[in-house]
Amino acid sequence: MSSVLLKAGCFFLIILMGYGLKKIGLLSQSDLPVFSKLVTKITLPAAIIHNFSQATMDVSMLVIVLIGFLCSGAYAVIGYGLFAKGTRDQKAFGLVNASGYNIGCFTMPFVQGFLGAPGVACTSLFDTGNAVVCTGGSYAVAASVAGKGGAGDKHQIRRIVIQLLKSIPFDCYVIMTALTMAGLRIPVFMDQVAETVGNANTFLSMTMIGLGLELHMTREQTGSVAKILGTRFAVSAVLAVLFYQFLPFSLEIRRTLAILMFGPVSALGVPYTSMLEGDVNLASAVNSASIILGIVSLTAAIIIF
C-alpha cells in the first residue's frame, strides 16, 4: 500500500509542478498543443508498442473492445438522462461531457506504473472501443440532439472513421493487437527504442494535465459538476465490482478493467462543447474536477483491487 501511495503521490506532484509552472509563467496554456503532440504522436504510441511486445493475449480478449465501447456509450446515455428535463443544448452538453474516458493522457500512465504490460494491453483494447465513442461518436449524436446536424449527416460515419485512422495511438492499438494475436514480435532494437521513448510518457502526460488544470468554479457550476461526476462515480463503483467479480478473465485483466472504471471523462468534451456552442467554462470545470477525482479514485481502486 505504501508503494502505491508513494507512486501516486509522485504523479500528483508532477501534475502540481505543471500547474505551478503555468502559474509562474515558465510554461503557459499555449504550450499545451506541443505537449499534446509529443504525448499522442510519440511517447504514448511508443509505450503501447513496448508493452504490447511484452504481453500475450488470445482472441477471447477482443471482447474487451466491446466492453470499452459499451461503457463509454453508457455514460453518454446517462449524461443525456441527467439533463432530460433541460433544453436540447443541456442534453447535448450532458451527453458529450459525461461520456468516454481519458485513457491515453491520464489513465494509461497509471496503468504503466502499477499494472505492467498485461494491464497496458488490456487498457489498449478497452480504449479501442472507447475511442469510437470519444473520437466523434458522442459528438455526432449530441449535434443531432442539439439540432445542429450530427447523426443525420450522411458523412458523419465517414468522418468518425477518418478521425480514428488518423489517431496514431488507435493505429498502434490495432496493429499491435494483430501482431500479438498472431504471435509475432517486433525486433529487439525497436522494442528498446520504444521502451526508452515510452518511459517519458508518464512525465509528459502528467505535466500536460497540470498545464490544462483549471480550478476556478462558480457555485452554479459546482452543482452541475457534482451531478455529472457523482453519478458517474457511483456507476463506476458498481461496474468495477461487477467486472472484478464476474468477468471470465484472469485476475490481472479483471483487476485492470475494475480500475479503468474510475478514469476521468474524455478531454474531448471541452472542444466538442465549443463546437456545439455550449458552456465551455462548465465543460472545463467538469474535466478538471474529474481529473482531481480520478487521481484519488484510481489510487484507491489500485489499493482496493
PDB file of C-alpha atoms in Angstrom:
ATOM      1  CA  MET A   1       0.000   0.000   0.000  1.00  0.00           C
ATOM      2  CA  SER A   2       2.792   2.434   0.870  1.00  0.00           C
ATOM      3  CA  SER A   3       4.449   1.896  -2.532  1.00  0.00           C
ATOM      4  CA  VAL A   4       1.140   2.607  -4.294  1.00  0.00           C
ATOM      5  CA  LEU A   5       0.618   5.813  -2.327  1.00  0.00           C
ATOM      6  CA  LEU A   6       4.222   6.862  -2.946  1.00  0.00           C
ATOM      7  CA  LYS A   7       3.967   6.399  -6.705  1.00  0.00           C
ATOM      8  CA  ALA A   8       0.533   8.052  -6.860  1.00  0.00           C
ATOM      9  CA  GLY A   9       1.977  10.916  -4.826  1.00  0.00           C
ATOM     10  CA  CYS A  10       4.745  11.286  -7.410  1.00  0.00           C
ATOM     11  CA  PHE A  11       2.147  11.510 -10.181  1.00  0.00           C
ATOM     12  CA  PHE A  12       0.226  14.139  -8.217  1.00  0.00           C
ATOM     13  CA  LEU A  13       3.389  16.183  -7.618  1.00  0.00           C
ATOM     14  CA  ILE A  14       4.177  16.180 -11.346  1.00  0.00           C
ATOM     15  CA  ILE A  15       0.655  17.471 -12.035  1.00  0.00           C
ATOM     16  CA  LEU A  16       1.138  20.168  -9.393  1.00  0.00           C
ATOM     17  CA  MET A  17       4.500  21.024 -10.955  1.00  0.00           C
ATOM     18  CA  GLY A  18       2.830  21.526 -14.345  1.00  0.00           C
ATOM     19  CA  TYR A  19       0.162  23.689 -12.723  1.00  0.00           C
ATOM     20  CA  GLY A  20       2.811  25.657 -10.810  1.00  0.00           C
ATOM     21  CA  LEU A  21       4.951  26.223 -13.914  1.00  0.00           C
ATOM     22  CA  LYS A  22       1.877  27.700 -15.591  1.00  0.00           C
ATOM     23  CA  LYS A  23       1.178  29.983 -12.631  1.00  0.00           C
ATOM     24  CA  ILE A  24       4.742  31.376 -12.513  1.00  0.00           C
ATOM     25  CA  GLY A  25       4.807  31.889 -16.278  1.00  0.00           C
ATOM     26  CA  LEU A  26       7.561  29.414 -17.149  1.00  0.00           C
ATOM     27  CA  LEU A  27       5.006  27.485 -19.197  1.00  0.00           C
ATOM     28  CA  SER A  28       1.574  28.565 -20.400  1.00  0.00           C
ATOM     29  CA  GLN A  29      -1.654  27.073 -21.682  1.00  0.00           C
ATOM     30  CA  SER A  30      -0.439  27.900 -25.192  1.00  0.00           C
ATOM     31  CA  ASP A  31       2.208  25.188 -24.707  1.00  0.00           C
ATOM     32  CA  LEU A  32      -0.499  22.524 -24.366  1.00  0.00           C
ATOM     33  CA  PRO A  33      -0.621  21.712 -28.110  1.00  0.00           C
ATOM     34  CA  VAL A  34       3.120  20.941 -28.063  1.00  0.00           C
ATOM     35  CA  PHE A  35       2.779  18.595 -25.080  1.00  0.00           C
ATOM     36  CA  SER A  36      -0.315  17.038 -26.624  1.00  0.00           C
ATOM     37  CA  LYS A  37       1.519  16.282 -29.871  1.00  0.00           C
ATOM     38  CA  LEU A  38       4.518  14.824 -28.034  1.00  0.00           C
ATOM     39  CA  VAL A  39       2.269  12.544 -25.975  1.00  0.00           C
ATOM     40  CA  THR A  40      -0.261  11.428 -28.574  1.00  0.00           C
ATOM     41  CA  LYS A  41       2.120  11.131 -31.514  1.00  0.00           C
ATOM     42  CA  ILE A  42       5.352   9.944 -29.873  1.00  0.00           C
ATOM     43  CA  THR A  43       5.509   8.824 -26.232  1.00  0.00           C
ATOM     44  CA  LEU A  44       2.079   7.166 -25.919  1.00  0.00           C
ATOM     45  CA  PRO A  45       2.474   5.145 -29.156  1.00  0.00           C
ATOM     46  CA  ALA A  46       5.958   4.100 -28.001  1.00  0.00           C
ATOM     47  CA  ALA A  47       4.580   2.971 -24.623  1.00  0.00           C
ATOM     48  CA  ILE A  48       1.846   0.988 -26.378  1.00  0.00           C
ATOM     49  CA  ILE A  49       4.339  -0.706 -28.718  1.00  0.00           C
ATOM     50  CA  HIS A  50       6.722  -1.669 -25.910  1.00  0.00           C
ATOM     51  CA  ASN A  51       4.082  -3.002 -23.542  1.00  0.00           C
ATOM     52  CA  PHE A  52       2.318  -4.993 -26.251  1.00  0.00           C
ATOM     53  CA  SER A  53       5.655  -6.602 -27.100  1.00  0.00           C
ATOM     54  CA  GLN A  54       5.824  -7.883 -23.509  1.00  0.00           C
ATOM     55  CA  ALA A  55       2.223  -9.126 -23.350  1.00  0.00           C
ATOM     56  CA  THR A  56       0.356 -12.201 -24.517  1.00  0.00           C
ATOM     57  CA  MET A  57      -3.330 -12.381 -25.399  1.00  0.00           C
ATOM     58  CA  ASP A  58      -5.881 -14.619 -27.038  1.00  0.00           C
ATOM     59  CA  VAL A  59      -8.859 -13.953 -29.289  1.00  0.00           C
ATOM     60  CA  SER A  60     -11.308 -14.027 -26.359  1.00  0.00           C
ATOM     61  CA  MET A  61      -9.796 -10.771 -25.089  1.00  0.00           C
ATOM     62  CA  LEU A  62     -11.177  -8.899 -28.098  1.00  0.00           C
ATOM     63  CA  VAL A  63     -14.463  -8.687 -26.183  1.00  0.00           C
ATOM     64  CA  ILE A  64     -12.703  -6.017 -24.093  1.00  0.00           C
ATOM     65  CA  VAL A  65     -13.015  -3.712 -27.132  1.00  0.00           C
ATOM     66  CA  LEU A  66     -16.797  -4.137 -26.937  1.00  0.00           C
ATOM     67  CA  ILE A  67     -16.720  -3.523 -23.173  1.00  0.00           C
ATOM     68  CA  GLY A  68     -14.876  -0.240 -23.762  1.00  0.00           C
ATOM     69  CA  PHE A  69     -17.424   0.847 -26.357  1.00  0.00           C
ATOM     70  CA  LEU A  70     -20.420  -0.072 -24.186  1.00  0.00           C
ATOM     71  CA  CYS A  71     -19.057   1.586 -21.029  1.00  0.00           C
ATOM     72  CA  SER A  72     -18.217   4.792 -22.865  1.00  0.00           C
ATOM     73  CA  GLY A  73     -21.582   4.812 -24.629  1.00  0.00           C
ATOM     74  CA  ALA A  74     -23.460   4.068 -21.405  1.00  0.00           C
ATOM     75  CA  TYR A  75     -22.107   7.245 -19.811  1.00  0.00           C
ATOM     76  CA  ALA A  76     -23.289   9.216 -22.846  1.00  0.00           C
ATOM     77  CA  VAL A  77     -26.811   7.885 -22.265  1.00  0.00           C
ATOM     78  CA  ILE A  78     -26.550   8.643 -18.537  1.00  0.00           C
ATOM     79  CA  GLY A  79     -25.314  12.178 -19.263  1.00  0.00           C
ATOM     80  CA  TYR A  80     -28.289  12.743 -21.540  1.00  0.00           C
ATOM     81  CA  GLY A  81     -30.619  11.398 -18.849  1.00  0.00           C
ATOM     82  CA  LEU A  82     -29.232  13.730 -16.186  1.00  0.00           C
ATOM     83  CA  PHE A  83     -30.449  16.700 -18.243  1.00  0.00           C
ATOM     84  CA  ALA A  84     -33.579  15.013 -19.653  1.00  0.00           C
ATOM     85  CA  LYS A  85     -35.784  17.832 -18.323  1.00  0.00           C
ATOM     86  CA  GLY A  86     -33.475  20.543 -19.626  1.00  0.00           C
ATOM     87  CA  THR A  87     -33.076  22.206 -23.005  1.00  0.00           C
ATOM     88  CA  ARG A  88     -31.732  20.430 -26.072  1.00  0.00           C
ATOM     89  CA  ASP A  89     -28.392  22.175 -25.559  1.00  0.00           C
ATOM     90  CA  GLN A  90     -28.223  20.930 -21.952  1.00  0.00           C
ATOM     91  CA  LYS A  91     -28.968  17.364 -23.052  1.00  0.00           C
ATOM     92  CA  ALA A  92     -26.216  17.602 -25.668  1.00  0.00           C
ATOM     93  CA  PHE A  93     -23.865  19.017 -23.023  1.00  0.00           C
ATOM     94  CA  GLY A  94     -24.513  16.102 -20.673  1.00  0.00           C
ATOM     95  CA  LEU A  95     -24.048  13.629 -23.500  1.00  0.00           C
ATOM     96  CA  VAL A  96     -20.556  14.772 -24.519  1.00  0.00           C
ATOM     97  CA  ASN A  97     -19.260  15.707 -21.059  1.00  0.00           C
ATOM     98  CA  ALA A  98     -20.296  12.589 -19.149  1.00  0.00           C
ATOM     99  CA  SER A  99     -19.176  10.113 -21.805  1.00  0.00           C
ATOM    100  CA  GLY A 100     -15.857   8.441 -22.505  1.00  0.00           C
ATOM    101  CA  TYR A 101     -12.611   8.004 -20.636  1.00  0.00           C
ATOM    102  CA  ASN A 102      -9.363   9.957 -20.777  1.00  0.00           C
ATOM    103  CA  ILE A 103      -7.221   6.848 -21.242  1.00  0.00           C
ATOM    104  CA  GLY A 104      -4.145   7.899 -23.222  1.00  0.00           C
ATOM    105  CA  CYS A 105      -3.137  11.038 -21.357  1.00  0.00           C
ATOM    106  CA  PHE A 106      -4.279  10.127 -17.841  1.00  0.00           C
ATOM    107  CA  THR A 107      -5.201   6.520 -17.078  1.00  0.00           C
ATOM    108  CA  MET A 108      -2.503   4.915 -19.235  1.00  0.00           C
ATOM    109  CA  PRO A 109       0.364   6.407 -17.165  1.00  0.00           C
ATOM    110  CA  PHE A 110      -1.255   4.954 -14.025  1.00  0.00           C
ATOM    111  CA  VAL A 111      -1.583   1.573 -15.718  1.00  0.00           C
ATOM    112  CA  GLN A 112       2.030   1.770 -16.939  1.00  0.00           C
ATOM    113  CA  GLY A 113       3.242   2.479 -13.444  1.00  0.00           C
ATOM    114  CA  PHE A 114       1.135  -0.008 -11.489  1.00  0.00           C
ATOM    115  CA  LEU A 115      -0.128  -2.822 -13.726  1.00  0.00           C
ATOM    116  CA  GLY A 116       2.660  -3.504 -16.226  1.00  0.00           C
ATOM    117  CA  ALA A 117       2.479  -4.932 -19.752  1.00  0.00           C
ATOM    118  CA  PRO A 118      -0.686  -7.073 -19.334  1.00  0.00           C
ATOM    119  CA  GLY A 119      -2.501  -4.063 -17.886  1.00  0.00           C
ATOM    120  CA  VAL A 120      -1.389  -1.826 -20.762  1.00  0.00           C
ATOM    121  CA  ALA A 121      -2.517  -4.410 -23.342  1.00  0.00           C
ATOM    122  CA  CYS A 122      -5.929  -4.707 -21.655  1.00  0.00           C
ATOM    123  CA  THR A 123      -6.226  -0.926 -21.385  1.00  0.00           C
ATOM    124  CA  SER A 124      -5.342  -0.533 -25.065  1.00  0.00           C
ATOM    125  CA  LEU A 125      -8.110  -2.939 -26.086  1.00  0.00           C
ATOM    126  CA  PHE A 126     -10.567  -1.084 -23.840  1.00  0.00           C
ATOM    127  CA  ASP A 127      -9.527   2.269 -25.299  1.00  0.00           C
ATOM    128  CA  THR A 128     -10.030   0.967 -28.840  1.00  0.00           C
ATOM    129  CA  GLY A 129     -13.760   0.665 -28.105  1.00  0.00           C
ATOM    130  CA  ASN A 130     -13.780   3.840 -26.025  1.00  0.00           C
ATOM    131  CA  ALA A 131     -12.220   5.778 -28.919  1.00  0.00           C
ATOM    132  CA  VAL A 132     -15.175   5.059 -31.215  1.00  0.00           C
ATOM    133  CA  VAL A 133     -17.425   6.999 -28.828  1.00  0.00           C
ATOM    134  CA  CYS A 134     -14.915   9.703 -27.873  1.00  0.00           C
ATOM    135  CA  THR A 135     -13.487  10.377 -31.328  1.00  0.00           C
ATOM    136  CA  GLY A 136     -16.672  11.648 -32.905  1.00  0.00           C
ATOM    137  CA  GLY A 137     -19.410   9.201 -31.919  1.00  0.00           C
ATOM    138  CA  SER A 138     -20.726  11.135 -28.931  1.00  0.00           C
ATOM    139  CA  TYR A 139     -20.381  14.449 -30.770  1.00  0.00           C
ATOM    140  CA  ALA A 140     -22.369  13.178 -33.767  1.00  0.00           C
ATOM    141  CA  VAL A 141     -25.286  12.167 -31.532  1.00  0.00           C
ATOM    142  CA  ALA A 142     -25.035  15.330 -29.408  1.00  0.00           C
ATOM    143  CA  ALA A 143     -25.082  17.535 -32.506  1.00  0.00           C
ATOM    144  CA  SER A 144     -28.262  15.793 -33.616  1.00  0.00           C
ATOM    145  CA  VAL A 145     -29.817  16.244 -30.153  1.00  0.00           C
ATOM    146  CA  ALA A 146     -28.938  19.946 -30.192  1.00  0.00           C
ATOM    147  CA  GLY A 147     -30.419  20.309 -33.686  1.00  0.00           C
ATOM    148  CA  LYS A 148     -27.050  21.128 -35.262  1.00  0.00           C
ATOM    149  CA  GLY A 149     -26.629  18.249 -37.689  1.00  0.00           C
ATOM    150  CA  GLY A 150     -24.691  15.215 -36.498  1.00  0.00           C
ATOM    151  CA  ALA A 151     -26.197  11.746 -36.644  1.00  0.00           C
ATOM    152  CA  GLY A 152     -28.418  12.710 -39.581  1.00  0.00           C
ATOM    153  CA  ASP A 153     -25.406  13.792 -41.627  1.00  0.00           C
ATOM    154  CA  LYS A 154     -24.581  11.008 -44.079  1.00  0.00           C
ATOM    155  CA  HIS A 155     -20.914  11.967 -43.914  1.00  0.00           C
ATOM    156  CA  GLN A 156     -20.692  11.665 -40.109  1.00  0.00           C
ATOM    157  CA  ILE A 157     -19.692   7.976 -40.012  1.00  0.00           C
ATOM    158  CA  ARG A 158     -17.025   8.583 -42.632  1.00  0.00           C
ATOM    159  CA  ARG A 159     -15.641  11.479 -40.586  1.00  0.00           C
ATOM    160  CA  ILE A 160     -15.501   9.346 -37.442  1.00  0.00           C
ATOM    161  CA  VAL A 161     -13.658   6.555 -39.277  1.00  0.00           C
ATOM    162  CA  ILE A 162     -11.168   9.032 -40.748  1.00  0.00           C
ATOM    163  CA  GLN A 163     -10.578  10.582 -37.307  1.00  0.00           C
ATOM    164  CA  LEU A 164      -9.916   7.153 -35.831  1.00  0.00           C
ATOM    165  CA  LEU A 165      -7.500   6.167 -38.593  1.00  0.00           C
ATOM    166  CA  LYS A 166      -5.635   9.475 -38.208  1.00  0.00           C
ATOM    167  CA  SER A 167      -5.144   8.741 -34.492  1.00  0.00           C
ATOM    168  CA  ILE A 168      -1.647   7.275 -34.070  1.00  0.00           C
ATOM    169  CA  PRO A 169      -2.444   5.601 -30.702  1.00  0.00           C
ATOM    170  CA  PHE A 170      -5.534   3.962 -32.240  1.00  0.00           C
ATOM    171  CA  ASP A 171      -3.463   2.716 -35.183  1.00  0.00           C
ATOM    172  CA  CYS A 172      -0.903   1.319 -32.728  1.00  0.00           C
ATOM    173  CA  TYR A 173      -3.677  -0.448 -30.789  1.00  0.00           C
ATOM    174  CA  VAL A 174      -4.944  -2.154 -33.942  1.00  0.00           C
ATOM    175  CA  ILE A 175      -1.537  -3.079 -35.388  1.00  0.00           C
ATOM    176  CA  MET A 176      -0.020  -4.304 -32.121  1.00  0.00           C
ATOM    177  CA  THR A 177      -3.164  -6.271 -31.235  1.00  0.00           C
ATOM    178  CA  ALA A 178      -2.996  -8.036 -34.611  1.00  0.00           C
ATOM    179  CA  LEU A 179       0.726  -8.791 -34.207  1.00  0.00           C
ATOM    180  CA  THR A 180       0.307 -10.054 -30.644  1.00  0.00           C
ATOM    181  CA  MET A 181      -2.671 -12.237 -31.576  1.00  0.00           C
ATOM    182  CA  ALA A 182      -0.585 -13.707 -34.406  1.00  0.00           C
ATOM    183  CA  GLY A 183       2.306 -14.410 -32.030  1.00  0.00           C
ATOM    184  CA  LEU A 184       4.630 -12.003 -33.849  1.00  0.00           C
ATOM    185  CA  ARG A 185       7.141  -9.755 -32.083  1.00  0.00           C
ATOM    186  CA  ILE A 186       8.853  -6.557 -33.172  1.00  0.00           C
ATOM    187  CA  PRO A 187      12.691  -6.612 -33.379  1.00  0.00           C
ATOM    188  CA  VAL A 188      14.512  -6.243 -30.064  1.00  0.00           C
ATOM    189  CA  PHE A 189      16.176  -2.982 -31.091  1.00  0.00           C
ATOM    190  CA  MET A 190      12.817  -1.396 -31.989  1.00  0.00           C
ATOM    191  CA  ASP A 191      11.408  -2.564 -28.667  1.00  0.00           C
ATOM    192  CA  GLN A 192      14.317  -0.993 -26.773  1.00  0.00           C
ATOM    193  CA  VAL A 193      13.823   2.321 -28.570  1.00  0.00           C
ATOM    194  CA  ALA A 194      10.070   2.180 -27.869  1.00  0.00           C
ATOM    195  CA  GLU A 195      10.734   1.433 -24.194  1.00  0.00           C
ATOM    196  CA  THR A 196      13.121   4.378 -23.830  1.00  0.00           C
ATOM    197  CA  VAL A 197      10.754   6.828 -25.526  1.00  0.00           C
ATOM    198  CA  GLY A 198       7.673   5.377 -23.817  1.00  0.00           C
ATOM    199  CA  ASN A 199       9.220   5.896 -20.389  1.00  0.00           C
ATOM    200  CA  ALA A 200       8.761   9.642 -20.930  1.00  0.00           C
ATOM    201  CA  ASN A 201       5.001   9.247 -21.392  1.00  0.00           C
ATOM    202  CA  THR A 202       4.078   9.431 -17.715  1.00  0.00           C
ATOM    203  CA  PHE A 203       6.074  12.596 -17.039  1.00  0.00           C
ATOM    204  CA  LEU A 204       4.871  14.442 -20.144  1.00  0.00           C
ATOM    205  CA  SER A 205       1.246  13.353 -19.661  1.00  0.00           C
ATOM    206  CA  MET A 206       1.094  14.409 -16.013  1.00  0.00           C
ATOM    207  CA  THR A 207       2.812  17.737 -16.767  1.00  0.00           C
ATOM    208  CA  MET A 208       0.325  18.362 -19.579  1.00  0.00           C
ATOM    209  CA  ILE A 209      -2.590  17.655 -17.236  1.00  0.00           C
ATOM    210  CA  GLY A 210      -1.197  20.185 -14.767  1.00  0.00           C
ATOM    211  CA  LEU A 211      -0.902  22.791 -17.517  1.00  0.00           C
ATOM    212  CA  GLY A 212      -4.524  22.298 -18.521  1.00  0.00           C
ATOM    213  CA  LEU A 213      -5.921  22.181 -14.999  1.00  0.00           C
ATOM    214  CA  GLU A 214      -8.346  24.986 -14.108  1.00  0.00           C
ATOM    215  CA  LEU A 215      -9.563  25.110 -10.515  1.00  0.00           C
ATOM    216  CA  HIS A 216     -11.973  28.065 -10.749  1.00  0.00           C
ATOM    217  CA  MET A 217     -15.636  27.121 -10.381  1.00  0.00           C
ATOM    218  CA  THR A 218     -18.798  29.130  -9.634  1.00  0.00           C
ATOM    219  CA  ARG A 219     -21.459  27.900  -7.192  1.00  0.00           C
ATOM    220  CA  GLU A 220     -23.841  27.202 -10.083  1.00  0.00           C
ATOM    221  CA  GLN A 221     -21.175  25.190 -11.899  1.00  0.00           C
ATOM    222  CA  THR A 222     -20.462  23.196  -8.751  1.00  0.00           C
ATOM    223  CA  GLY A 223     -23.991  21.759  -8.759  1.00  0.00           C
ATOM    224  CA  SER A 224     -23.790  20.591 -12.381  1.00  0.00           C
ATOM    225  CA  VAL A 225     -20.284  19.201 -11.925  1.00  0.00           C
ATOM    226  CA  ALA A 226     -21.340  17.311  -8.789  1.00  0.00           C
ATOM    227  CA  LYS A 227     -24.385  15.879 -10.582  1.00  0.00           C
ATOM    228  CA  ILE A 228     -22.352  14.595 -13.537  1.00  0.00           C
ATOM    229  CA  LEU A 229     -19.326  13.293 -11.652  1.00  0.00           C
ATOM    230  CA  GLY A 230     -21.271  11.992  -8.642  1.00  0.00           C
ATOM    231  CA  THR A 231     -23.496   9.874 -10.874  1.00  0.00           C
ATOM    232  CA  ARG A 232     -20.536   8.743 -12.942  1.00  0.00           C
ATOM    233  CA  PHE A 233     -18.569   7.726  -9.845  1.00  0.00           C
ATOM    234  CA  ALA A 234     -21.494   5.732  -8.424  1.00  0.00           C
ATOM    235  CA  VAL A 235     -21.965   3.846 -11.700  1.00  0.00           C
ATOM    236  CA  SER A 236     -18.201   3.290 -11.954  1.00  0.00           C
ATOM    237  CA  ALA A 237     -18.097   1.718  -8.495  1.00  0.00           C
ATOM    238  CA  VAL A 238     -20.899  -0.709  -9.382  1.00  0.00           C
ATOM    239  CA  LEU A 239     -19.292  -1.654 -12.709  1.00  0.00           C
ATOM    240  CA  ALA A 240     -15.888  -2.113 -11.068  1.00  0.00           C
ATOM    241  CA  VAL A 241     -17.268  -4.619  -8.561  1.00  0.00           C
ATOM    242  CA  LEU A 242     -19.214  -6.484 -11.256  1.00  0.00           C
ATOM    243  CA  PHE A 243     -16.218  -6.676 -13.585  1.00  0.00           C
ATOM    244  CA  TYR A 244     -13.862  -7.778 -10.826  1.00  0.00           C
ATOM    245  CA  GLN A 245     -16.201 -10.465  -9.526  1.00  0.00           C
ATOM    246  CA  PHE A 246     -17.880 -11.889 -12.612  1.00  0.00           C
ATOM    247  CA  LEU A 247     -15.965 -11.388 -15.869  1.00  0.00           C
ATOM    248  CA  PRO A 248     -14.440 -14.647 -17.236  1.00  0.00           C
ATOM    249  CA  PHE A 249     -10.871 -13.354 -17.445  1.00  0.00           C
ATOM    250  CA  SER A 250      -7.710 -13.768 -15.432  1.00  0.00           C
ATOM    251  CA  LEU A 251      -7.374 -11.832 -12.177  1.00  0.00           C
ATOM    252  CA  GLU A 252      -4.967  -9.271 -13.669  1.00  0.00           C
ATOM    253  CA  ILE A 253      -7.392  -8.479 -16.525  1.00  0.00           C
ATOM    254  CA  ARG A 254     -10.409  -8.233 -14.194  1.00  0.00           C
ATOM    255  CA  ARG A 255      -8.395  -6.014 -11.871  1.00  0.00           C
ATOM    256  CA  THR A 256      -7.339  -3.748 -14.737  1.00  0.00           C
ATOM    257  CA  LEU A 257     -10.905  -3.352 -16.006  1.00  0.00           C
ATOM    258  CA  ALA A 258     -12.161  -2.583 -12.495  1.00  0.00           C
ATOM    259  CA  ILE A 259      -9.528   0.120 -12.086  1.00  0.00           C
ATOM    260  CA  LEU A 260     -10.225   1.610 -15.535  1.00  0.00           C
ATOM    261  CA  MET A 261     -13.788   2.373 -14.470  1.00  0.00           C
ATOM    262  CA  PHE A 262     -12.534   5.229 -12.286  1.00  0.00           C
ATOM    263  CA  GLY A 263     -10.724   7.124 -15.044  1.00  0.00           C
ATOM    264  CA  PRO A 264     -11.715  10.765 -15.715  1.00  0.00           C
ATOM    265  CA  VAL A 265     -14.036  11.881 -18.505  1.00  0.00           C
ATOM    266  CA  SER A 266     -12.735  12.297 -22.038  1.00  0.00           C
ATOM    267  CA  ALA A 267     -10.775  15.510 -22.593  1.00  0.00           C
ATOM    268  CA  LEU A 268     -12.619  15.919 -25.913  1.00  0.00           C
ATOM    269  CA  GLY A 269     -15.740  17.052 -24.053  1.00  0.00           C
ATOM    270  CA  VAL A 270     -14.364  20.608 -23.942  1.00  0.00           C
ATOM    271  CA  PRO A 271     -13.701  21.092 -27.685  1.00  0.00           C
ATOM    272  CA  TYR A 272     -16.943  19.287 -28.558  1.00  0.00           C
ATOM    273  CA  THR A 273     -18.876  21.640 -26.253  1.00  0.00           C
ATOM    274  CA  SER A 274     -17.252  24.578 -28.032  1.00  0.00           C
ATOM    275  CA  MET A 275     -18.259  23.148 -31.421  1.00  0.00           C
ATOM    276  CA  LEU A 276     -21.834  22.820 -30.133  1.00  0.00           C
ATOM    277  CA  GLU A 277     -21.700  26.442 -28.885  1.00  0.00           C
ATOM    278  CA  GLY A 278     -22.319  25.250 -25.332  1.00  0.00           C
ATOM    279  CA  ASP A 279     -20.978  26.263 -21.914  1.00  0.00           C
ATOM    280  CA  VAL A 280     -17.230  25.774 -22.407  1.00  0.00           C
ATOM    281  CA  ASN A 281     -16.383  27.058 -18.912  1.00  0.00           C
ATOM    282  CA  LEU A 282     -18.637  24.424 -17.350  1.00  0.00           C
ATOM    283  CA  ALA A 283     -17.151  21.734 -19.603  1.00  0.00           C
ATOM    284  CA  SER A 284     -13.655  22.758 -18.459  1.00  0.00           C
ATOM    285  CA  ALA A 285     -14.805  22.624 -14.832  1.00  0.00           C
ATOM    286  CA  VAL A 286     -16.186  19.095 -15.331  1.00  0.00           C
ATOM    287  CA  ASN A 287     -12.932  17.998 -16.955  1.00  0.00           C
ATOM    288  CA  SER A 288     -10.661  19.492 -14.294  1.00  0.00           C
ATOM    289  CA  ALA A 289     -12.771  18.171 -11.409  1.00  0.00           C
ATOM    290  CA  SER A 290     -12.860  14.705 -12.970  1.00  0.00           C
ATOM    291  CA  ILE A 291      -9.062  14.672 -13.124  1.00  0.00           C
ATOM    292  CA  ILE A 292      -8.776  15.506  -9.425  1.00  0.00           C
ATOM    293  CA  LEU A 293     -11.413  12.873  -8.615  1.00  0.00           C
ATOM    294  CA  GLY A 294      -9.606  10.454 -10.924  1.00  0.00           C
ATOM    295  CA  ILE A 295      -6.305  10.798  -9.066  1.00  0.00           C
ATOM    296  CA  VAL A 296      -7.980   9.915  -5.771  1.00  0.00           C
ATOM    297  CA  SER A 297     -10.322   7.202  -7.060  1.00  0.00           C
ATOM    298  CA  LEU A 298      -7.744   5.462  -9.278  1.00  0.00           C
ATOM    299  CA  THR A 299      -5.276   5.345  -6.398  1.00  0.00           C
ATOM    300  CA  ALA A 300      -7.968   3.962  -4.083  1.00  0.00           C
ATOM    301  CA  ALA A 301      -9.028   1.408  -6.718  1.00  0.00           C
ATOM    302  CA  ILE A 302      -5.442   0.199  -7.163  1.00  0.00           C
ATOM    303  CA  ILE A 303      -5.208  -0.350  -3.398  1.00  0.00           C
ATOM    304  CA  ILE A 304      -8.651  -1.993  -3.086  1.00  0.00           C
ATOM    305  CA  PHE A 305      -8.454  -4.241  -6.132  1.00  0.00           C
TER     306      PHE A 305
END
